[in-house]
Amino acid sequence: MSAGMSARSVRQADGLDPVRALQRVLYRSAKQDRTRRFHSLFDKLARSDVMWRAWVDVATNKGAPGVDGVNIADIEAGGIESVRAFLDGLAEQLRTGTYRPKPLRRVHIPKPGNRADPAARYPAIGDRVIMTAAKIVLEPIFEADFHPVSFGFRPKRSAQQALEVVRQTTNGVGVGCSTLISKRASTNRP
């Protein structure tokens, strides 16, 4: 049974949108068999619903244009049809293997003093959509391998939650560790 068919049945049973159902199926597949290799994720990346969700995330985040000078307002200027055509073009490039990311646009940010100017780097809008689509597809697979006590760079996890787990774990073991954690949390020092 393919992940697409499983996602369809999960969506119908749980009342989820198609992208969330796909993520749930990928997560469950990765969790059930830790040695499983996911060989056919490329087709999931180019799905229209995944691309649309990625577009919504990128458009909501706004952001500066990339090296091609195209911004979100330019793509949205033609309405839904224009956005769909843009996403369909990206998906077709992915399917045919002709997609190549554009170089990053570098913008130097002047800083006071004699320090070197750091450069902000902006990917093109199309590249952001594809990176977000890849995140949507890959995140549930890697999420299944994380331990429950892993908090770094994970969705819906924070440093404050990690500190709370440490506080609860060390409660009653010793005052020194809890005091140190409380002091660091209150001063926001690493």
Short mmCIF file of N, CA and C in Angstrom, two decimals:
data_model
loop_
_atom_site.label_atom_id
_atom_site.label_comp_id
_atom_site.label_asym_id
_atom_site.label_seq_id
_atom_site.Cartn_x
_atom_site.Cartn_y
_atom_site.Cartn_z
N MET A 1 0.84 -1.18 0.00
CA MET A 1 0.00 0.00 0.00
C MET A 1 0.89 1.24 0.00
N SER A 2 0.63 2.19 -0.89
CA SER A 2 1.46 3.37 -0.98
C SER A 2 1.10 4.36 0.11
N ALA A 3 2.02 5.28 0.35
CA ALA A 3 1.75 6.30 1.38
C ALA A 3 0.59 7.19 0.96
N GLY A 4 0.42 7.43 -0.35
CA GLY A 4 -0.69 8.24 -0.83
C GLY A 4 -2.02 7.59 -0.51
N MET A 5 -2.13 6.28 -0.73
CA MET A 5 -3.39 5.59 -0.41
C MET A 5 -3.60 5.55 1.09
N SER A 6 -2.56 5.32 1.84
CA SER A 6 -2.68 5.32 3.29
C SER A 6 -3.06 6.69 3.80
N ALA A 7 -2.49 7.72 3.22
CA ALA A 7 -2.82 9.08 3.63
C ALA A 7 -4.28 9.38 3.34
N ARG A 8 -4.78 8.87 2.23
CA ARG A 8 -6.19 9.08 1.90
C ARG A 8 -7.09 8.44 2.95
N SER A 9 -6.77 7.20 3.34
CA SER A 9 -7.60 6.53 4.34
C SER A 9 -7.47 7.18 5.71
N VAL A 10 -6.27 7.65 6.06
CA VAL A 10 -6.07 8.36 7.33
C VAL A 10 -6.85 9.65 7.32
N ARG A 11 -6.83 10.36 6.20
CA ARG A 11 -7.55 11.63 6.09
C ARG A 11 -9.04 11.42 6.29
N GLN A 12 -9.57 10.38 5.67
CA GLN A 12 -11.00 10.11 5.79
C GLN A 12 -11.36 9.67 7.21
N ALA A 13 -10.52 8.86 7.82
CA ALA A 13 -10.82 8.35 9.16
C ALA A 13 -10.66 9.44 10.23
N ASP A 14 -9.61 10.24 10.12
CA ASP A 14 -9.31 11.23 11.15
C ASP A 14 -9.80 12.63 10.81
N GLY A 15 -10.33 12.83 9.61
CA GLY A 15 -10.81 14.14 9.21
C GLY A 15 -9.71 15.17 9.05
N LEU A 16 -8.56 14.76 8.54
CA LEU A 16 -7.42 15.66 8.38
C LEU A 16 -7.35 16.20 6.96
N ASP A 17 -6.62 17.31 6.80
CA ASP A 17 -6.36 17.78 5.44
C ASP A 17 -5.31 16.86 4.81
N PRO A 18 -5.21 16.81 3.49
CA PRO A 18 -4.34 15.84 2.83
C PRO A 18 -2.86 15.93 3.22
N VAL A 19 -2.35 17.13 3.42
CA VAL A 19 -0.94 17.28 3.77
C VAL A 19 -0.68 16.73 5.16
N ARG A 20 -1.54 17.04 6.10
CA ARG A 20 -1.37 16.54 7.47
C ARG A 20 -1.51 15.02 7.51
N ALA A 21 -2.41 14.48 6.70
CA ALA A 21 -2.56 13.02 6.63
C ALA A 21 -1.29 12.39 6.07
N LEU A 22 -0.71 12.99 5.04
CA LEU A 22 0.56 12.48 4.48
C LEU A 22 1.65 12.51 5.54
N GLN A 23 1.75 13.61 6.28
CA GLN A 23 2.76 13.71 7.33
C GLN A 23 2.55 12.64 8.39
N ARG A 24 1.31 12.38 8.75
CA ARG A 24 1.03 11.37 9.76
C ARG A 24 1.44 9.97 9.28
N VAL A 25 1.16 9.68 8.00
CA VAL A 25 1.53 8.37 7.45
C VAL A 25 3.05 8.23 7.39
N LEU A 26 3.75 9.28 6.97
CA LEU A 26 5.21 9.23 6.91
C LEU A 26 5.79 9.04 8.31
N TYR A 27 5.25 9.75 9.29
CA TYR A 27 5.72 9.62 10.67
C TYR A 27 5.50 8.20 11.19
N ARG A 28 4.30 7.68 10.99
CA ARG A 28 4.01 6.33 11.48
C ARG A 28 4.87 5.28 10.79
N SER A 29 5.11 5.44 9.49
CA SER A 29 5.96 4.49 8.76
C SER A 29 7.38 4.52 9.30
N ALA A 30 7.90 5.72 9.56
CA ALA A 30 9.25 5.84 10.09
C ALA A 30 9.34 5.33 11.52
N LYS A 31 8.30 5.54 12.30
CA LYS A 31 8.31 5.12 13.70
C LYS A 31 8.20 3.59 13.84
N GLN A 32 7.41 2.96 12.96
CA GLN A 32 7.21 1.52 13.05
C GLN A 32 8.44 0.73 12.63
N ASP A 33 9.16 1.21 11.63
CA ASP A 33 10.32 0.49 11.14
C ASP A 33 11.49 1.46 11.04
N ARG A 34 12.34 1.45 12.05
CA ARG A 34 13.46 2.39 12.10
C ARG A 34 14.50 2.16 11.00
N THR A 35 14.49 0.97 10.40
CA THR A 35 15.46 0.68 9.34
C THR A 35 14.88 0.98 7.96
N ARG A 36 13.65 1.42 7.89
CA ARG A 36 13.02 1.68 6.60
C ARG A 36 13.72 2.81 5.86
N ARG A 37 13.87 2.62 4.58
CA ARG A 37 14.43 3.65 3.70
C ARG A 37 13.29 4.21 2.87
N PHE A 38 13.20 5.51 2.81
CA PHE A 38 12.17 6.17 2.02
C PHE A 38 12.76 6.54 0.67
N HIS A 39 12.46 5.73 -0.34
CA HIS A 39 13.07 5.92 -1.65
C HIS A 39 12.24 6.79 -2.57
N SER A 40 10.98 6.95 -2.32
CA SER A 40 10.12 7.65 -3.27
C SER A 40 9.46 8.87 -2.64
N LEU A 41 10.25 9.79 -2.15
CA LEU A 41 9.70 11.00 -1.54
C LEU A 41 9.61 12.15 -2.53
N PHE A 42 10.31 12.02 -3.64
CA PHE A 42 10.35 13.11 -4.60
C PHE A 42 8.97 13.41 -5.16
N ASP A 43 8.17 12.36 -5.39
CA ASP A 43 6.81 12.58 -5.89
C ASP A 43 5.95 13.29 -4.87
N LYS A 44 6.21 13.07 -3.60
CA LYS A 44 5.44 13.73 -2.54
C LYS A 44 5.79 15.21 -2.46
N LEU A 45 7.04 15.52 -2.76
CA LEU A 45 7.51 16.90 -2.74
C LEU A 45 6.80 17.73 -3.80
N ALA A 46 6.51 17.15 -4.95
CA ALA A 46 5.90 17.87 -6.07
C ALA A 46 4.38 17.80 -6.07
N ARG A 47 3.77 17.25 -5.04
CA ARG A 47 2.30 17.20 -4.98
C ARG A 47 1.74 18.62 -4.88
N SER A 48 0.63 18.85 -5.52
CA SER A 48 0.06 20.20 -5.55
C SER A 48 -0.36 20.67 -4.15
N ASP A 49 -0.88 19.78 -3.32
CA ASP A 49 -1.29 20.20 -1.98
C ASP A 49 -0.09 20.53 -1.10
N VAL A 50 1.00 19.79 -1.26
CA VAL A 50 2.22 20.08 -0.50
C VAL A 50 2.82 21.40 -0.97
N MET A 51 2.84 21.61 -2.29
CA MET A 51 3.37 22.86 -2.83
C MET A 51 2.52 24.05 -2.38
N TRP A 52 1.20 23.87 -2.35
CA TRP A 52 0.32 24.96 -1.92
C TRP A 52 0.56 25.28 -0.45
N ARG A 53 0.68 24.27 0.41
CA ARG A 53 0.97 24.51 1.83
C ARG A 53 2.31 25.23 1.99
N ALA A 54 3.30 24.82 1.21
CA ALA A 54 4.61 25.48 1.26
C ALA A 54 4.47 26.94 0.83
N TRP A 55 3.69 27.19 -0.22
CA TRP A 55 3.48 28.57 -0.68
C TRP A 55 2.83 29.41 0.42
N VAL A 56 1.83 28.87 1.07
CA VAL A 56 1.15 29.61 2.14
C VAL A 56 2.14 29.96 3.24
N ASP A 57 2.98 29.02 3.62
CA ASP A 57 3.99 29.29 4.66
C ASP A 57 4.96 30.38 4.23
N VAL A 58 5.43 30.30 2.98
CA VAL A 58 6.39 31.29 2.47
C VAL A 58 5.72 32.65 2.34
N ALA A 59 4.51 32.70 1.80
CA ALA A 59 3.82 33.97 1.61
C ALA A 59 3.47 34.61 2.94
N THR A 60 3.13 33.82 3.93
CA THR A 60 2.82 34.34 5.26
C THR A 60 4.06 34.95 5.91
N ASN A 61 5.20 34.35 5.65
CA ASN A 61 6.45 34.81 6.23
C ASN A 61 6.97 36.08 5.57
N LYS A 62 6.41 36.42 4.40
CA LYS A 62 6.84 37.58 3.60
C LYS A 62 8.29 37.37 3.18
N GLY A 63 9.14 38.33 3.40
CA GLY A 63 10.54 38.19 3.06
C GLY A 63 10.92 38.96 1.81
N ALA A 64 12.19 39.20 1.68
CA ALA A 64 12.74 39.98 0.57
C ALA A 64 12.88 39.10 -0.67
N PRO A 65 12.92 39.72 -1.84
CA PRO A 65 13.11 38.93 -3.07
C PRO A 65 14.53 38.38 -3.15
N GLY A 66 14.67 37.35 -3.95
CA GLY A 66 15.98 36.75 -4.16
C GLY A 66 16.73 37.43 -5.28
N VAL A 67 17.71 36.73 -5.83
CA VAL A 67 18.57 37.30 -6.86
C VAL A 67 17.79 37.61 -8.15
N ASP A 68 16.68 36.93 -8.37
CA ASP A 68 15.87 37.17 -9.57
C ASP A 68 14.97 38.40 -9.44
N GLY A 69 14.86 38.98 -8.25
CA GLY A 69 14.08 40.20 -8.05
C GLY A 69 12.58 39.98 -7.93
N VAL A 70 12.12 38.74 -8.00
CA VAL A 70 10.69 38.43 -7.90
C VAL A 70 10.30 38.38 -6.43
N ASN A 71 9.26 39.13 -6.08
CA ASN A 71 8.78 39.06 -4.70
C ASN A 71 7.39 38.43 -4.67
N ILE A 72 6.86 38.25 -3.50
CA ILE A 72 5.58 37.56 -3.32
C ILE A 72 4.45 38.33 -3.98
N ALA A 73 4.49 39.66 -3.89
CA ALA A 73 3.44 40.48 -4.50
C ALA A 73 3.41 40.30 -6.02
N ASP A 74 4.59 40.13 -6.64
CA ASP A 74 4.64 39.91 -8.09
C ASP A 74 3.92 38.62 -8.47
N ILE A 75 4.11 37.58 -7.70
CA ILE A 75 3.49 36.29 -7.99
C ILE A 75 1.99 36.35 -7.73
N GLU A 76 1.59 37.04 -6.65
CA GLU A 76 0.19 37.12 -6.29
C GLU A 76 -0.59 38.13 -7.14
N ALA A 77 0.11 38.94 -7.95
CA ALA A 77 -0.54 40.00 -8.72
C ALA A 77 -1.60 39.45 -9.68
N GLY A 78 -1.40 38.26 -10.22
CA GLY A 78 -2.37 37.68 -11.14
C GLY A 78 -3.44 36.86 -10.46
N GLY A 79 -3.49 36.87 -9.15
CA GLY A 79 -4.51 36.12 -8.42
C GLY A 79 -4.11 34.66 -8.21
N ILE A 80 -5.11 33.87 -7.86
CA ILE A 80 -4.90 32.45 -7.56
C ILE A 80 -4.33 31.71 -8.77
N GLU A 81 -4.82 32.08 -9.97
CA GLU A 81 -4.34 31.40 -11.18
C GLU A 81 -2.85 31.61 -11.38
N SER A 82 -2.39 32.80 -11.07
CA SER A 82 -0.96 33.11 -11.20
C SER A 82 -0.13 32.29 -10.21
N VAL A 83 -0.61 32.20 -8.99
CA VAL A 83 0.09 31.42 -7.96
C VAL A 83 0.11 29.95 -8.36
N ARG A 84 -1.03 29.43 -8.80
CA ARG A 84 -1.10 28.02 -9.23
C ARG A 84 -0.15 27.75 -10.38
N ALA A 85 -0.09 28.67 -11.35
CA ALA A 85 0.82 28.49 -12.49
C ALA A 85 2.27 28.49 -12.02
N PHE A 86 2.59 29.36 -11.07
CA PHE A 86 3.94 29.41 -10.51
C PHE A 86 4.29 28.09 -9.82
N LEU A 87 3.37 27.59 -9.00
CA LEU A 87 3.61 26.34 -8.27
C LEU A 87 3.65 25.14 -9.22
N ASP A 88 2.77 25.13 -10.22
CA ASP A 88 2.78 24.04 -11.21
C ASP A 88 4.09 24.02 -11.99
N GLY A 89 4.62 25.21 -12.30
CA GLY A 89 5.92 25.29 -12.99
C GLY A 89 7.04 24.72 -12.14
N LEU A 90 7.04 25.06 -10.85
CA LEU A 90 8.05 24.51 -9.94
C LEU A 90 7.93 23.00 -9.83
N ALA A 91 6.69 22.51 -9.70
CA ALA A 91 6.47 21.07 -9.57
C ALA A 91 6.92 20.34 -10.84
N GLU A 92 6.66 20.93 -11.98
CA GLU A 92 7.08 20.31 -13.25
C GLU A 92 8.60 20.25 -13.35
N GLN A 93 9.26 21.33 -12.92
CA GLN A 93 10.73 21.31 -12.90
C GLN A 93 11.25 20.22 -11.98
N LEU A 94 10.61 20.01 -10.85
CA LEU A 94 11.02 18.94 -9.94
C LEU A 94 10.81 17.57 -10.57
N ARG A 95 9.65 17.37 -11.19
CA ARG A 95 9.36 16.07 -11.80
C ARG A 95 10.30 15.72 -12.95
N THR A 96 10.64 16.72 -13.75
CA THR A 96 11.48 16.45 -14.92
C THR A 96 12.97 16.50 -14.60
N GLY A 97 13.31 16.94 -13.39
CA GLY A 97 14.72 16.99 -13.01
C GLY A 97 15.45 18.21 -13.54
N THR A 98 14.73 19.24 -13.97
CA THR A 98 15.36 20.43 -14.52
C THR A 98 15.49 21.56 -13.49
N TYR A 99 14.98 21.35 -12.29
CA TYR A 99 15.04 22.40 -11.27
C TYR A 99 16.48 22.60 -10.81
N ARG A 100 16.91 23.83 -10.79
CA ARG A 100 18.21 24.20 -10.23
C ARG A 100 18.00 25.43 -9.35
N PRO A 101 18.44 25.40 -8.11
CA PRO A 101 18.26 26.58 -7.25
C PRO A 101 19.09 27.75 -7.77
N LYS A 102 18.56 28.93 -7.55
CA LYS A 102 19.25 30.15 -7.96
C LYS A 102 20.27 30.54 -6.90
N PRO A 103 21.27 31.31 -7.28
CA PRO A 103 22.22 31.79 -6.26
C PRO A 103 21.51 32.68 -5.24
N LEU A 104 22.09 32.81 -4.08
CA LEU A 104 21.51 33.65 -3.04
C LEU A 104 21.86 35.11 -3.29
N ARG A 105 20.91 35.99 -3.01
CA ARG A 105 21.18 37.43 -3.10
C ARG A 105 21.83 37.85 -1.79
N ARG A 106 22.98 38.49 -1.91
CA ARG A 106 23.71 38.93 -0.71
C ARG A 106 23.49 40.42 -0.51
N VAL A 107 23.16 40.78 0.70
CA VAL A 107 22.98 42.18 1.06
C VAL A 107 23.87 42.45 2.26
N HIS A 108 24.79 43.40 2.10
CA HIS A 108 25.69 43.72 3.20
C HIS A 108 24.99 44.65 4.19
N ILE A 109 25.16 44.35 5.45
CA ILE A 109 24.56 45.13 6.52
C ILE A 109 25.68 45.87 7.23
N PRO A 110 25.72 47.20 7.10
CA PRO A 110 26.81 47.94 7.76
C PRO A 110 26.66 47.90 9.28
N LYS A 111 27.77 47.67 9.95
CA LYS A 111 27.80 47.63 11.41
C LYS A 111 28.77 48.70 11.90
N PRO A 112 28.48 49.28 13.05
CA PRO A 112 29.40 50.29 13.57
C PRO A 112 30.73 49.67 13.98
N GLY A 113 31.76 50.47 13.90
CA GLY A 113 33.08 49.98 14.29
C GLY A 113 33.83 49.43 13.08
N ASN A 114 34.90 48.73 13.36
CA ASN A 114 35.75 48.21 12.29
C ASN A 114 35.45 46.76 11.95
N ARG A 115 34.33 46.26 12.39
CA ARG A 115 34.01 44.87 12.11
C ARG A 115 33.66 44.70 10.64
N ALA A 116 33.87 43.50 10.16
CA ALA A 116 33.52 43.19 8.77
C ALA A 116 32.00 43.21 8.61
N ASP A 117 31.56 43.66 7.46
CA ASP A 117 30.12 43.72 7.19
C ASP A 117 29.57 42.31 7.03
N PRO A 118 28.63 41.92 7.88
CA PRO A 118 27.98 40.63 7.66
C PRO A 118 27.02 40.75 6.48
N ALA A 119 26.83 39.68 5.79
CA ALA A 119 25.94 39.70 4.63
C ALA A 119 24.72 38.85 4.91
N ALA A 120 23.55 39.43 4.68
CA ALA A 120 22.32 38.66 4.73
C ALA A 120 22.17 37.99 3.37
N ARG A 121 21.68 36.77 3.36
CA ARG A 121 21.52 36.04 2.11
C ARG A 121 20.05 35.67 1.92
N TYR A 122 19.52 35.98 0.75
CA TYR A 122 18.10 35.76 0.48
C TYR A 122 17.93 34.80 -0.69
N PRO A 123 17.29 33.67 -0.47
CA PRO A 123 17.00 32.77 -1.59
C PRO A 123 15.81 33.31 -2.40
N ALA A 124 15.71 32.87 -3.65
CA ALA A 124 14.58 33.25 -4.49
C ALA A 124 13.30 32.64 -3.92
N ILE A 125 12.16 33.23 -4.26
CA ILE A 125 10.87 32.77 -3.73
C ILE A 125 10.62 31.31 -4.10
N GLY A 126 10.91 30.94 -5.35
CA GLY A 126 10.71 29.55 -5.77
C GLY A 126 11.56 28.58 -4.96
N ASP A 127 12.79 28.98 -4.67
CA ASP A 127 13.66 28.13 -3.86
C ASP A 127 13.12 28.00 -2.44
N ARG A 128 12.56 29.08 -1.91
CA ARG A 128 11.97 29.02 -0.57
C ARG A 128 10.78 28.07 -0.54
N VAL A 129 9.97 28.11 -1.60
CA VAL A 129 8.80 27.23 -1.65
C VAL A 129 9.26 25.77 -1.67
N ILE A 130 10.27 25.46 -2.47
CA ILE A 130 10.75 24.08 -2.57
C ILE A 130 11.42 23.64 -1.26
N MET A 131 12.16 24.53 -0.62
CA MET A 131 12.76 24.18 0.67
C MET A 131 11.68 23.92 1.72
N THR A 132 10.62 24.72 1.71
CA THR A 132 9.54 24.52 2.66
C THR A 132 8.79 23.23 2.37
N ALA A 133 8.59 22.92 1.09
CA ALA A 133 7.94 21.65 0.73
C ALA A 133 8.79 20.48 1.20
N ALA A 134 10.11 20.59 1.04
CA ALA A 134 11.00 19.52 1.52
C ALA A 134 10.90 19.38 3.03
N LYS A 135 10.79 20.49 3.74
CA LYS A 135 10.63 20.44 5.19
C LYS A 135 9.32 19.75 5.56
N ILE A 136 8.26 20.05 4.84
CA ILE A 136 6.95 19.45 5.12
C ILE A 136 7.01 17.94 4.96
N VAL A 137 7.73 17.47 3.95
CA VAL A 137 7.80 16.03 3.68
C VAL A 137 8.82 15.32 4.58
N LEU A 138 9.96 15.94 4.82
CA LEU A 138 11.04 15.27 5.56
C LEU A 138 10.90 15.35 7.08
N GLU A 139 10.30 16.42 7.57
CA GLU A 139 10.23 16.62 9.02
C GLU A 139 9.58 15.46 9.77
N PRO A 140 8.44 14.92 9.34
CA PRO A 140 7.86 13.81 10.11
C PRO A 140 8.72 12.56 10.12
N ILE A 141 9.51 12.35 9.08
CA ILE A 141 10.38 11.17 9.02
C ILE A 141 11.49 11.29 10.05
N PHE A 142 12.13 12.44 10.11
CA PHE A 142 13.21 12.63 11.07
C PHE A 142 12.69 12.81 12.48
N GLU A 143 11.50 13.37 12.61
CA GLU A 143 10.89 13.55 13.93
C GLU A 143 10.69 12.21 14.63
N ALA A 144 10.42 11.17 13.86
CA ALA A 144 10.19 9.84 14.44
C ALA A 144 11.44 9.27 15.09
N ASP A 145 12.62 9.72 14.67
CA ASP A 145 13.87 9.19 15.22
C ASP A 145 14.35 9.92 16.46
N PHE A 146 13.79 11.08 16.75
CA PHE A 146 14.24 11.85 17.90
C PHE A 146 13.76 11.22 19.20
N HIS A 147 14.54 11.40 20.23
CA HIS A 147 14.15 10.95 21.56
C HIS A 147 13.18 11.98 22.15
N PRO A 148 12.34 11.56 23.06
CA PRO A 148 11.40 12.51 23.67
C PRO A 148 12.09 13.66 24.40
N VAL A 149 13.33 13.45 24.84
CA VAL A 149 14.04 14.50 25.57
C VAL A 149 14.87 15.39 24.66
N SER A 150 14.76 15.24 23.35
CA SER A 150 15.46 16.12 22.41
C SER A 150 14.57 17.33 22.15
N PHE A 151 15.14 18.52 22.33
CA PHE A 151 14.34 19.73 22.19
C PHE A 151 14.87 20.69 21.13
N GLY A 152 16.12 20.57 20.73
CA GLY A 152 16.72 21.54 19.82
C GLY A 152 16.16 21.51 18.42
N PHE A 153 15.73 22.66 17.92
CA PHE A 153 15.28 22.86 16.54
C PHE A 153 14.16 21.91 16.14
N ARG A 154 13.24 21.68 17.05
CA ARG A 154 12.11 20.80 16.75
C ARG A 154 10.82 21.61 16.83
N PRO A 155 9.83 21.23 16.04
CA PRO A 155 8.57 21.98 16.08
C PRO A 155 7.86 21.80 17.42
N LYS A 156 7.31 22.88 17.89
CA LYS A 156 6.54 22.91 19.14
C LYS A 156 7.37 22.47 20.35
N ARG A 157 8.67 22.70 20.29
CA ARG A 157 9.57 22.43 21.42
C ARG A 157 10.37 23.70 21.69
N SER A 158 10.66 23.97 22.94
CA SER A 158 11.40 25.18 23.28
C SER A 158 12.43 24.90 24.36
N ALA A 159 13.30 25.86 24.56
CA ALA A 159 14.31 25.75 25.62
C ALA A 159 13.64 25.75 26.99
N GLN A 160 12.55 26.49 27.12
CA GLN A 160 11.85 26.53 28.40
C GLN A 160 11.27 25.15 28.74
N GLN A 161 10.76 24.43 27.73
CA GLN A 161 10.25 23.09 27.97
C GLN A 161 11.38 22.14 28.37
N ALA A 162 12.55 22.31 27.75
CA ALA A 162 13.69 21.48 28.11
C ALA A 162 14.10 21.74 29.56
N LEU A 163 14.12 23.00 29.95
CA LEU A 163 14.46 23.33 31.33
C LEU A 163 13.44 22.75 32.31
N GLU A 164 12.17 22.74 31.93
CA GLU A 164 11.14 22.18 32.79
C GLU A 164 11.33 20.68 32.97
N VAL A 165 11.72 19.98 31.92
CA VAL A 165 11.98 18.54 32.02
C VAL A 165 13.17 18.29 32.94
N VAL A 166 14.22 19.10 32.80
CA VAL A 166 15.39 18.95 33.67
C VAL A 166 14.99 19.25 35.11
N ARG A 167 14.19 20.30 35.31
CA ARG A 167 13.76 20.65 36.67
C ARG A 167 12.97 19.52 37.30
N GLN A 168 12.04 18.93 36.53
CA GLN A 168 11.23 17.84 37.06
C GLN A 168 12.07 16.60 37.32
N THR A 169 13.04 16.35 36.46
CA THR A 169 13.89 15.18 36.61
C THR A 169 14.80 15.30 37.83
N THR A 170 15.32 16.50 38.07
CA THR A 170 16.25 16.70 39.18
C THR A 170 15.55 17.03 40.48
N ASN A 171 14.26 17.18 40.48
CA ASN A 171 13.52 17.51 41.70
C ASN A 171 13.74 16.42 42.75
N GLY A 172 14.29 16.82 43.86
CA GLY A 172 14.54 15.87 44.93
C GLY A 172 15.92 15.24 44.87
N VAL A 173 16.64 15.38 43.74
CA VAL A 173 17.98 14.79 43.64
C VAL A 173 19.00 15.66 44.33
N GLY A 174 18.91 16.94 44.11
CA GLY A 174 19.87 17.85 44.74
C GLY A 174 19.48 19.28 44.44
N VAL A 175 19.77 20.15 45.38
CA VAL A 175 19.40 21.54 45.22
C VAL A 175 20.34 22.24 44.26
N GLY A 176 21.59 21.84 44.21
CA GLY A 176 22.59 22.54 43.40
C GLY A 176 22.24 22.62 41.93
N CYS A 177 21.83 21.53 41.33
CA CYS A 177 21.51 21.51 39.90
C CYS A 177 20.27 22.35 39.62
N SER A 178 19.24 22.21 40.43
CA SER A 178 18.02 22.98 40.23
C SER A 178 18.26 24.46 40.39
N THR A 179 19.07 24.83 41.36
CA THR A 179 19.39 26.24 41.58
C THR A 179 20.14 26.80 40.40
N LEU A 180 21.11 26.06 39.88
CA LEU A 180 21.88 26.50 38.72
C LEU A 180 20.97 26.69 37.51
N ILE A 181 20.08 25.77 37.27
CA ILE A 181 19.16 25.86 36.13
C ILE A 181 18.25 27.07 36.30
N SER A 182 17.74 27.30 37.49
CA SER A 182 16.86 28.44 37.74
C SER A 182 17.59 29.75 37.50
N LYS A 183 18.84 29.84 37.96
CA LYS A 183 19.62 31.06 37.76
C LYS A 183 19.88 31.32 36.28
N ARG A 184 20.24 30.30 35.55
CA ARG A 184 20.50 30.47 34.11
C ARG A 184 19.23 30.84 33.36
N ALA A 185 18.11 30.25 33.73
CA ALA A 185 16.86 30.56 33.06
C ALA A 185 16.45 32.00 33.32
N SER A 186 16.68 32.49 34.55
CA SER A 186 16.27 33.85 34.88
C SER A 186 17.17 34.90 34.25
N THR A 187 18.42 34.57 33.97
CA THR A 187 19.33 35.54 33.37
C THR A 187 19.48 35.33 31.87
N ASN A 188 18.83 34.31 31.31
CA ASN A 188 18.89 34.00 29.87
C ASN A 188 20.31 33.80 29.36
N ARG A 189 21.15 33.20 30.19
CA ARG A 189 22.50 32.88 29.74
C ARG A 189 22.54 31.42 29.29
N PRO A 190 23.35 31.14 28.23
CA PRO A 190 23.49 29.75 27.79
C PRO A 190 24.26 28.90 28.76
#
